[in-house]
Amino acid sequence: MASQFGIGQPVRRSEDKRFLTGRGTYVDDINLPRQTHAVVVYSPHAHADIKSIDTSAAKSAPGVLLVLTGEDAQADGLGGYGQALMPEDVGGPPGFRTTRPVLATGRVRHVGERVALVIAETEEQARDAAELIEIDYAPLPATVLAEDAVKDGAPLVWDGAENNLCFPLMMGDADATEKAIASAHYVAKVHIYNNRLTTNPMEMRGTIGDYNRAMDEYTLYTSTQNPHGVRAEVAGHILHMHETKLRVIARDVGGGFGLKGGVFPEDALVVWAAGKLERPVKWVPSRSEAMILDDDGRDQTLDAEMAVDKDGKILAMRWIALNNLGAYVVGPGAVVPMFALGMSQGVYKIPTMLVATKAVFTNTPPTTPYRGAGRPEATYTIERLMDAAARGIGMDPAEIRKRNFIQPSEFPFETHTHQIYDSGDYATALDKCLELSDYKNFAKRRAESEKAGKKRGLGLSYYIDNTGIFNDRMELRFDPSGSLTIVAGTFSHGQGHETTYKQIASDLLGVPFEDIKLVQGDTAAVSFGRGTYASRSAHVGGSALKAAAEAVIESGKKFAGMMLEAGESDLEFVDGLYKVTGTDKAIPMTEVAKFAYIPAGPPSELGTGLEGVGNFATTMSSFPNGAHVCEVEIDPDTGKVVIDRFFAVDDMGNIINPLLVAGQIHGGIVQGVGQALLEDMVYDRESGQLLSGSFLDYAMPRADDVPSFQIGMSEVPSPSNPLGVKGAGEGGTVGATPTVINAIVDALESAGVTNMELPATPERVWRALSKAA
Amino acid sequence: MTETARLPEVEVSLTVNGERVTRRIEPRMTLVDFLRLELELTGSHVGCEHGVCGACTVRVDDEIVRGCLMFAVQADGTNVVTIEGLADGGSEDDLLEAFRERNAVQCGFCTPGMVMTASDLLARYPSASRDEIREFLSGNYCRCTGYQAIVDAIEKVSQSRAGGGR
């Protein structure tokens, strides 16, 4: 039903009022009666044997209630955190599996590995007492960079994982690719370090465990993207209890970006400790602790080649990579290199290709999905290659892309890496973006910049994302007053589901938008769900919601039939009304819902109330895609890069709320710009010490680091789901990083610079210019 | 063993959101912890504890400050306004509405600090350009929005206030 609150409308967010008035509820805003405070003691060494731990002074310090170590965890039989998915689970090669303990015993394998937990009446007392724990470490040689980890004689992170290999991956045809490259007109080559990043959601991970002795039940309040996932890991795999004994609650979550899709030792530690103390245990890190204790993202090193003929047709592509997994392969960590290979073909027809990686262990914190998770690595690589190839044969970068695009008539299109792309019209989106960005007049703007002593470059890229994963369920429940509750298996942590899901339900059922409420994030209120990550919620959650609406309509028919004195087969549901076909007899859904709650008499025999459950299983991903164009201006004296103009035209399928999609694109682009220009998680190559462990050392984009973007849409509805949507959460990030770097290389090409490492800091740009000169 | 007893408490007395409050606190307590823990005003968020992110921004007398870089005892005798007071006061309703209208909120964690900063910006520089708005906001991190919608919202309020409309 078309209304101002329906699908496709720029509905303003229902959730904003509490955030704008300071009434959001994040973990640190929750304080429970008799609450205690936990501090984690972590390893200061990247690799060391623990010779002894003396907790006696800490235990007798003021206010201290409990000190726990890995030996206590072992004595209580606690398990650890394994893998959500490994390549071998989907037919790939076997890998070396690790189990991340909640507290280490015997050996620590990265700076930040948890060694002890101190719980006291106040946070200050716990921090003071943590200083009194004496741990005797025998440091061991560490390996930090992936390229060092695979060298002969490198320190081994795990006995039994030879050359620090967790698993290899390879797709494509080695011989055919070699042959094509050997005889090609031109071969573009790029060496890339897709640098390590940290998420830094503005709300740090925090977690509170509670135990109710009367009911023998635990409650965990945590900052997660996936409450049921946390319950399964903490209850099922770590504390070995029935999941029914643990209730996980996530209220407002201050950003996640993939980080909070996983489970962390602290989630289990506070539950375990709460049971021992029979008091709530709260853990909230400082920012610098969070930066040490969080998992990181990206960290892929590769050499890539693309062979083209003189007309710019791609003949072959090859890249050989190393993915740095850190010390443990945890949760969805292995998914990152799998996605990087899977999406490596980009939006192009490539006759033959080979992509391979070795996912290796190092003495660094684990790497896990961070906004994009492998798709940024894939797009970055191929889009750098496209520009290098265009430069090599003297072709316009837009033209070489157009000559190689997969065409709209070729969908579904299977890549060499076994992805089946659903739909797209790449040339149309690119043309729109070229038009929007006034591409044809770039030379004039460059000349203006030159006059001012600045180097201007234009960067272009065409990204492709892969969104929607797994199945999920949604429930719709009317109450006796006729208002409607959506019970979501997904979990909004900034995306605005409280608004978009209500739009969908209002549209499909004709229930007023303001009469609908969203329930999420509480395992006692939501029977099951898989959370929000991989831009899955509109695709999977939205489709499940549509199925739930259809179930409601179907089960409401018997009540409507009774009200309208008609047979069910004579009813149709149109614009929120049950109608008797061919007559003007009609009744709105909300009236039928109220009727379904009548406690006695004929309707009561048809059922108690009106509700519906919907399921949707992803059998085909959706593949959002789009063109980015940006122009940078560089001051050659300082190396400072200024993004002057930025344009994006995206195909995100059908749009549920254009305002919110624009917000996802803006925010996504800025995170991609962050990787391109500022963000860098650096560990000392020898010692494994974190060198960028505060907001003073790890730079993120500020408001004056980015321009205002102009974005446009070029929708091609996806056939992969009944709403025709494609996930909007990550495309901006996937596309922005190569766009910015391509622009910088373009700006510096005339000065002899042919490559630029990530991030392109002023120092790095200045050095590249100086070296070339 | 090292004795880490609580430090002697001191009395602070200040006005917060129009109400006079007096508490005995440890001198090492920061202003933002005081607001959050003693007064249960949890709208001011702790994002970094080293003055970089701006999530804890509150107004102390006529200046906006980082609540994590100021001790509560330093606010003795001052007039403090937090996001709760600003939002309930009614004078910035157009700013709050513009944030909603322009989709300037996503996860909401940076939002209170952004609103406090935006309010200060509009008072000091009522006709700021977009570049000036960006520069003024550059002390507040947002990881979600990419800032554009926030700049849009502030620009909109600036224009409507200049036009006499509220």
PDB file of N, CA and C in Angstrom, chain A residues 103-165:
ATOM      1  N   LEU A 103      40.884 -17.487  29.333  1.00  0.00           N
ATOM      2  CA  LEU A 103      42.107 -17.021  29.997  1.00  0.00           C
ATOM      3  C   LEU A 103      43.209 -18.007  29.625  1.00  0.00           C
ATOM      4  N   ALA A 104      44.376 -17.480  29.275  1.00  0.00           N
ATOM      5  CA  ALA A 104      45.450 -18.339  28.786  1.00  0.00           C
ATOM      6  C   ALA A 104      46.059 -19.169  29.911  1.00  0.00           C
ATOM      7  N   THR A 105      46.531 -20.333  29.547  1.00  0.00           N
ATOM      8  CA  THR A 105      47.380 -21.125  30.440  1.00  0.00           C
ATOM      9  C   THR A 105      48.626 -21.513  29.650  1.00  0.00           C
ATOM     10  N   GLY A 106      49.759 -21.554  30.331  1.00  0.00           N
ATOM     11  CA  GLY A 106      50.974 -22.066  29.696  1.00  0.00           C
ATOM     12  C   GLY A 106      51.659 -21.084  28.765  1.00  0.00           C
ATOM     13  N   ARG A 107      50.952 -20.649  27.746  1.00  0.00           N
ATOM     14  CA  ARG A 107      51.594 -19.795  26.746  1.00  0.00           C
ATOM     15  C   ARG A 107      50.641 -18.692  26.298  1.00  0.00           C
ATOM     16  N   VAL A 108      51.205 -17.516  26.064  1.00  0.00           N
ATOM     17  CA  VAL A 108      50.423 -16.437  25.444  1.00  0.00           C
ATOM     18  C   VAL A 108      50.953 -16.220  24.033  1.00  0.00           C
ATOM     19  N   ARG A 109      50.052 -15.879  23.119  1.00  0.00           N
ATOM     20  CA  ARG A 109      50.420 -15.835  21.703  1.00  0.00           C
ATOM     21  C   ARG A 109      50.209 -14.469  21.039  1.00  0.00           C
ATOM     22  N   HIS A 110      49.728 -13.511  21.787  1.00  0.00           N
ATOM     23  CA  HIS A 110      49.689 -12.144  21.250  1.00  0.00           C
ATOM     24  C   HIS A 110      49.562 -11.167  22.410  1.00  0.00           C
ATOM     25  N   VAL A 111      50.015  -9.941  22.157  1.00  0.00           N
ATOM     26  CA  VAL A 111      49.796  -8.884  23.147  1.00  0.00           C
ATOM     27  C   VAL A 111      48.286  -8.706  23.265  1.00  0.00           C
ATOM     28  N   GLY A 112      47.796  -8.742  24.480  1.00  0.00           N
ATOM     29  CA  GLY A 112      46.353  -8.608  24.674  1.00  0.00           C
ATOM     30  C   GLY A 112      45.663  -9.925  24.955  1.00  0.00           C
ATOM     31  N   GLU A 113      46.419 -11.027  24.910  1.00  0.00           N
ATOM     32  CA  GLU A 113      45.769 -12.294  25.263  1.00  0.00           C
ATOM     33  C   GLU A 113      45.439 -12.246  26.762  1.00  0.00           C
ATOM     34  N   ARG A 114      44.218 -12.655  27.103  1.00  0.00           N
ATOM     35  CA  ARG A 114      43.748 -12.526  28.488  1.00  0.00           C
ATOM     36  C   ARG A 114      44.424 -13.545  29.385  1.00  0.00           C
ATOM     37  N   VAL A 115      44.888 -13.061  30.540  1.00  0.00           N
ATOM     38  CA  VAL A 115      45.612 -13.941  31.463  1.00  0.00           C
ATOM     39  C   VAL A 115      44.896 -14.049  32.813  1.00  0.00           C
ATOM     40  N   ALA A 116      44.300 -12.976  33.270  1.00  0.00           N
ATOM     41  CA  ALA A 116      43.613 -13.030  34.568  1.00  0.00           C
ATOM     42  C   ALA A 116      42.465 -12.025  34.583  1.00  0.00           C
ATOM     43  N   LEU A 117      41.551 -12.269  35.512  1.00  0.00           N
ATOM     44  CA  LEU A 117      40.406 -11.377  35.691  1.00  0.00           C
ATOM     45  C   LEU A 117      40.344 -10.990  37.165  1.00  0.00           C
ATOM     46  N   VAL A 118      40.245  -9.700  37.422  1.00  0.00           N
ATOM     47  CA  VAL A 118      40.165  -9.200  38.796  1.00  0.00           C
ATOM     48  C   VAL A 118      38.804  -8.547  38.985  1.00  0.00           C
ATOM     49  N   ILE A 119      38.111  -8.941  40.050  1.00  0.00           N
ATOM     50  CA  ILE A 119      36.784  -8.377  40.299  1.00  0.00           C
ATOM     51  C   ILE A 119      36.775  -7.748  41.682  1.00  0.00           C
ATOM     52  N   ALA A 120      36.325  -6.503  41.718  1.00  0.00           N
ATOM     53  CA  ALA A 120      36.308  -5.776  42.987  1.00  0.00           C
ATOM     54  C   ALA A 120      35.017  -4.972  43.099  1.00  0.00           C
ATOM     55  N   GLU A 121      34.855  -4.370  44.260  1.00  0.00           N
ATOM     56  CA  GLU A 121      33.641  -3.584  44.493  1.00  0.00           C
ATOM     57  C   GLU A 121      33.553  -2.388  43.551  1.00  0.00           C
ATOM     58  N   THR A 122      34.701  -1.772  43.264  1.00  0.00           N
ATOM     59  CA  THR A 122      34.699  -0.639  42.336  1.00  0.00           C
ATOM     60  C   THR A 122      35.710  -0.895  41.221  1.00  0.00           C
ATOM     61  N   GLU A 123      35.538  -0.164  40.133  1.00  0.00           N
ATOM     62  CA  GLU A 123      36.465  -0.322  39.012  1.00  0.00           C
ATOM     63  C   GLU A 123      37.868   0.110  39.433  1.00  0.00           C
ATOM     64  N   GLU A 124      37.950   1.190  40.219  1.00  0.00           N
ATOM     65  CA  GLU A 124      39.265   1.677  40.639  1.00  0.00           C
ATOM     66  C   GLU A 124      39.990   0.623  41.470  1.00  0.00           C
ATOM     67  N   GLN A 125      39.255  -0.021  42.374  1.00  0.00           N
ATOM     68  CA  GLN A 125      39.873  -1.064  43.196  1.00  0.00           C
ATOM     69  C   GLN A 125      40.335  -2.236  42.332  1.00  0.00           C
ATOM     70  N   ALA A 126      39.521  -2.582  41.348  1.00  0.00           N
ATOM     71  CA  ALA A 126      39.917  -3.686  40.471  1.00  0.00           C
ATOM     72  C   ALA A 126      41.167  -3.312  39.673  1.00  0.00           C
ATOM     73  N   ARG A 127      41.226  -2.059  39.215  1.00  0.00           N
ATOM     74  CA  ARG A 127      42.406  -1.627  38.446  1.00  0.00           C
ATOM     75  C   ARG A 127      43.643  -1.598  39.342  1.00  0.00           C
ATOM     76  N   ASP A 128      43.473  -1.084  40.538  1.00  0.00           N
ATOM     77  CA  ASP A 128      44.612  -1.036  41.450  1.00  0.00           C
ATOM     78  C   ASP A 128      45.103  -2.456  41.754  1.00  0.00           C
ATOM     79  N   ALA A 129      44.178  -3.368  41.989  1.00  0.00           N
ATOM     80  CA  ALA A 129      44.558  -4.738  42.337  1.00  0.00           C
ATOM     81  C   ALA A 129      45.191  -5.461  41.148  1.00  0.00           C
ATOM     82  N   ALA A 130      44.724  -5.143  39.945  1.00  0.00           N
ATOM     83  CA  ALA A 130      45.288  -5.794  38.759  1.00  0.00           C
ATOM     84  C   ALA A 130      46.784  -5.526  38.651  1.00  0.00           C
ATOM     85  N   GLU A 131      47.198  -4.350  39.137  1.00  0.00           N
ATOM     86  CA  GLU A 131      48.627  -3.999  39.115  1.00  0.00           C
ATOM     87  C   GLU A 131      49.443  -4.892  40.042  1.00  0.00           C
ATOM     88  N   LEU A 132      48.774  -5.530  40.996  1.00  0.00           N
ATOM     89  CA  LEU A 132      49.496  -6.321  42.003  1.00  0.00           C
ATOM     90  C   LEU A 132      49.683  -7.781  41.593  1.00  0.00           C
ATOM     91  N   ILE A 133      49.098  -8.161  40.484  1.00  0.00           N
ATOM     92  CA  ILE A 133      49.281  -9.542  40.024  1.00  0.00           C
ATOM     93  C   ILE A 133      50.679  -9.668  39.424  1.00  0.00           C
ATOM     94  N   GLU A 134      51.415 -10.658  39.925  1.00  0.00           N
ATOM     95  CA  GLU A 134      52.770 -10.843  39.418  1.00  0.00           C
ATOM     96  C   GLU A 134      52.797 -12.055  38.507  1.00  0.00           C
ATOM     97  N   ILE A 135      53.123 -11.785  37.249  1.00  0.00           N
ATOM     98  CA  ILE A 135      53.187 -12.869  36.272  1.00  0.00           C
ATOM     99  C   ILE A 135      54.620 -12.963  35.770  1.00  0.00           C
ATOM    100  N   ASP A 136      55.175 -14.153  35.889  1.00  0.00           N
ATOM    101  CA  ASP A 136      56.539 -14.380  35.406  1.00  0.00           C
ATOM    102  C   ASP A 136      56.466 -14.970  34.006  1.00  0.00           C
ATOM    103  N   TYR A 137      56.827 -14.158  33.038  1.00  0.00           N
ATOM    104  CA  TYR A 137      56.796 -14.601  31.645  1.00  0.00           C
ATOM    105  C   TYR A 137      58.206 -14.949  31.176  1.00  0.00           C
ATOM    106  N   ALA A 138      58.336 -15.965  30.358  1.00  0.00           N
ATOM    107  CA  ALA A 138      59.584 -16.225  29.634  1.00  0.00           C
ATOM    108  C   ALA A 138      59.314 -15.894  28.168  1.00  0.00           C
ATOM    109  N   PRO A 139      59.733 -14.717  27.722  1.00  0.00           N
ATOM    110  CA  PRO A 139      59.409 -14.303  26.350  1.00  0.00           C
ATOM    111  C   PRO A 139      60.025 -15.229  25.299  1.00  0.00           C
ATOM    112  N   LEU A 140      59.294 -15.391  24.217  1.00  0.00           N
ATOM    113  CA  LEU A 140      59.721 -16.209  23.086  1.00  0.00           C
ATOM    114  C   LEU A 140      59.792 -15.309  21.853  1.00  0.00           C
ATOM    115  N   PRO A 141      60.582 -15.708  20.858  1.00  0.00           N
ATOM    116  CA  PRO A 141      60.584 -14.924  19.620  1.00  0.00           C
ATOM    117  C   PRO A 141      59.188 -14.897  19.012  1.00  0.00           C
ATOM    118  N   ALA A 142      58.833 -13.761  18.450  1.00  0.00           N
ATOM    119  CA  ALA A 142      57.489 -13.592  17.888  1.00  0.00           C
ATOM    120  C   ALA A 142      57.562 -13.399  16.385  1.00  0.00           C
ATOM    121  N   THR A 143      56.469 -13.735  15.722  1.00  0.00           N
ATOM    122  CA  THR A 143      56.346 -13.413  14.304  1.00  0.00           C
ATOM    123  C   THR A 143      55.113 -12.546  14.145  1.00  0.00           C
ATOM    124  N   VAL A 144      55.258 -11.453  13.441  1.00  0.00           N
ATOM    125  CA  VAL A 144      54.223 -10.417  13.434  1.00  0.00           C
ATOM    126  C   VAL A 144      53.620 -10.227  12.041  1.00  0.00           C
ATOM    127  N   LEU A 145      54.487 -10.090  11.044  1.00  0.00           N
ATOM    128  CA  LEU A 145      53.989  -9.891   9.683  1.00  0.00           C
ATOM    129  C   LEU A 145      53.760 -11.241   9.018  1.00  0.00           C
ATOM    130  N   ALA A 146      52.731 -11.319   8.191  1.00  0.00           N
ATOM    131  CA  ALA A 146      52.455 -12.575   7.488  1.00  0.00           C
ATOM    132  C   ALA A 146      53.645 -12.989   6.629  1.00  0.00           C
ATOM    133  N   GLU A 147      54.287 -12.001   5.991  1.00  0.00           N
ATOM    134  CA  GLU A 147      55.415 -12.352   5.102  1.00  0.00           C
ATOM    135  C   GLU A 147      56.586 -12.921   5.889  1.00  0.00           C
ATOM    136  N   ASP A 148      56.715 -12.534   7.161  1.00  0.00           N
ATOM    137  CA  ASP A 148      57.753 -13.130   8.000  1.00  0.00           C
ATOM    138  C   ASP A 148      57.332 -14.511   8.505  1.00  0.00           C
ATOM    139  N   ALA A 149      56.053 -14.673   8.739  1.00  0.00           N
ATOM    140  CA  ALA A 149      55.558 -15.914   9.344  1.00  0.00           C
ATOM    141  C   ALA A 149      55.778 -17.130   8.448  1.00  0.00           C
ATOM    142  N   VAL A 150      55.812 -16.911   7.127  1.00  0.00           N
ATOM    143  CA  VAL A 150      55.935 -18.055   6.212  1.00  0.00           C
ATOM    144  C   VAL A 150      57.388 -18.369   5.848  1.00  0.00           C
ATOM    145  N   LYS A 151      58.313 -17.570   6.372  1.00  0.00           N
ATOM    146  CA  LYS A 151      59.721 -17.837   6.059  1.00  0.00           C
ATOM    147  C   LYS A 151      60.206 -19.068   6.814  1.00  0.00           C
ATOM    148  N   ASP A 152      61.153 -19.787   6.227  1.00  0.00           N
ATOM    149  CA  ASP A 152      61.750 -20.921   6.934  1.00  0.00           C
ATOM    150  C   ASP A 152      62.388 -20.419   8.220  1.00  0.00           C
ATOM    151  N   GLY A 153      62.179 -21.158   9.279  1.00  0.00           N
ATOM    152  CA  GLY A 153      62.799 -20.797  10.542  1.00  0.00           C
ATOM    153  C   GLY A 153      62.048 -19.730  11.323  1.00  0.00           C
ATOM    154  N   ALA A 154      60.906 -19.291  10.804  1.00  0.00           N
ATOM    155  CA  ALA A 154      60.120 -18.295  11.547  1.00  0.00           C
ATOM    156  C   ALA A 154      59.608 -18.925  12.839  1.00  0.00           C
ATOM    157  N   PRO A 155      59.503 -18.133  13.896  1.00  0.00           N
ATOM    158  CA  PRO A 155      58.910 -18.671  15.132  1.00  0.00           C
ATOM    159  C   PRO A 155      57.514 -19.222  14.836  1.00  0.00           C
ATOM    160  N   LEU A 156      57.211 -20.343  15.432  1.00  0.00           N
ATOM    161  CA  LEU A 156      55.904 -20.959  15.191  1.00  0.00           C
ATOM    162  C   LEU A 156      54.907 -20.510  16.264  1.00  0.00           C
ATOM    163  N   VAL A 157      53.756 -20.064  15.803  1.00  0.00           N
ATOM    164  CA  VAL A 157      52.702 -19.666  16.750  1.00  0.00           C
ATOM    165  C   VAL A 157      52.080 -20.914  17.373  1.00  0.00           C
ATOM    166  N   TRP A 158      51.921 -21.945  16.565  1.00  0.00           N
ATOM    167  CA  TRP A 158      51.317 -23.197  17.026  1.00  0.00           C
ATOM    168  C   TRP A 158      52.209 -24.368  16.651  1.00  0.00           C
ATOM    169  N   ASP A 159      52.529 -25.205  17.623  1.00  0.00           N
ATOM    170  CA  ASP A 159      53.210 -26.454  17.298  1.00  0.00           C
ATOM    171  C   ASP A 159      52.242 -27.265  16.446  1.00  0.00           C
ATOM    172  N   GLY A 160      52.723 -27.727  15.327  1.00  0.00           N
ATOM    173  CA  GLY A 160      51.847 -28.521  14.475  1.00  0.00           C
ATOM    174  C   GLY A 160      51.327 -27.747  13.274  1.00  0.00           C
ATOM    175  N   ALA A 161      51.364 -26.427  13.332  1.00  0.00           N
ATOM    176  CA  ALA A 161      50.976 -25.623  12.168  1.00  0.00           C
ATOM    177  C   ALA A 161      52.269 -25.216  11.460  1.00  0.00           C
ATOM    178  N   GLU A 162      52.724 -26.074  10.553  1.00  0.00           N
ATOM    179  CA  GLU A 162      54.011 -25.863   9.884  1.00  0.00           C
ATOM    180  C   GLU A 162      53.988 -24.585   9.051  1.00  0.00           C
ATOM    181  N   ASN A 163      55.078 -23.854   9.115  1.00  0.00           N
ATOM    182  CA  ASN A 163      55.189 -22.563   8.423  1.00  0.00           C
ATOM    183  C   ASN A 163      54.050 -21.617   8.801  1.00  0.00           C
ATOM    184  N   ASN A 164      53.494 -21.849   9.966  1.00  0.00           N
ATOM    185  CA  ASN A 164      52.396 -21.014  10.482  1.00  0.00           C
ATOM    186  C   ASN A 164      51.165 -21.024   9.583  1.00  0.00           C
ATOM    187  N   LEU A 165      51.031 -22.086   8.800  1.00  0.00           N
ATOM    188  CA  LEU A 165      49.897 -22.146   7.877  1.00  0.00           C
ATOM    189  C   LEU A 165      48.644 -22.622   8.598  1.00  0.00           C
TER     190      LEU A 165
END
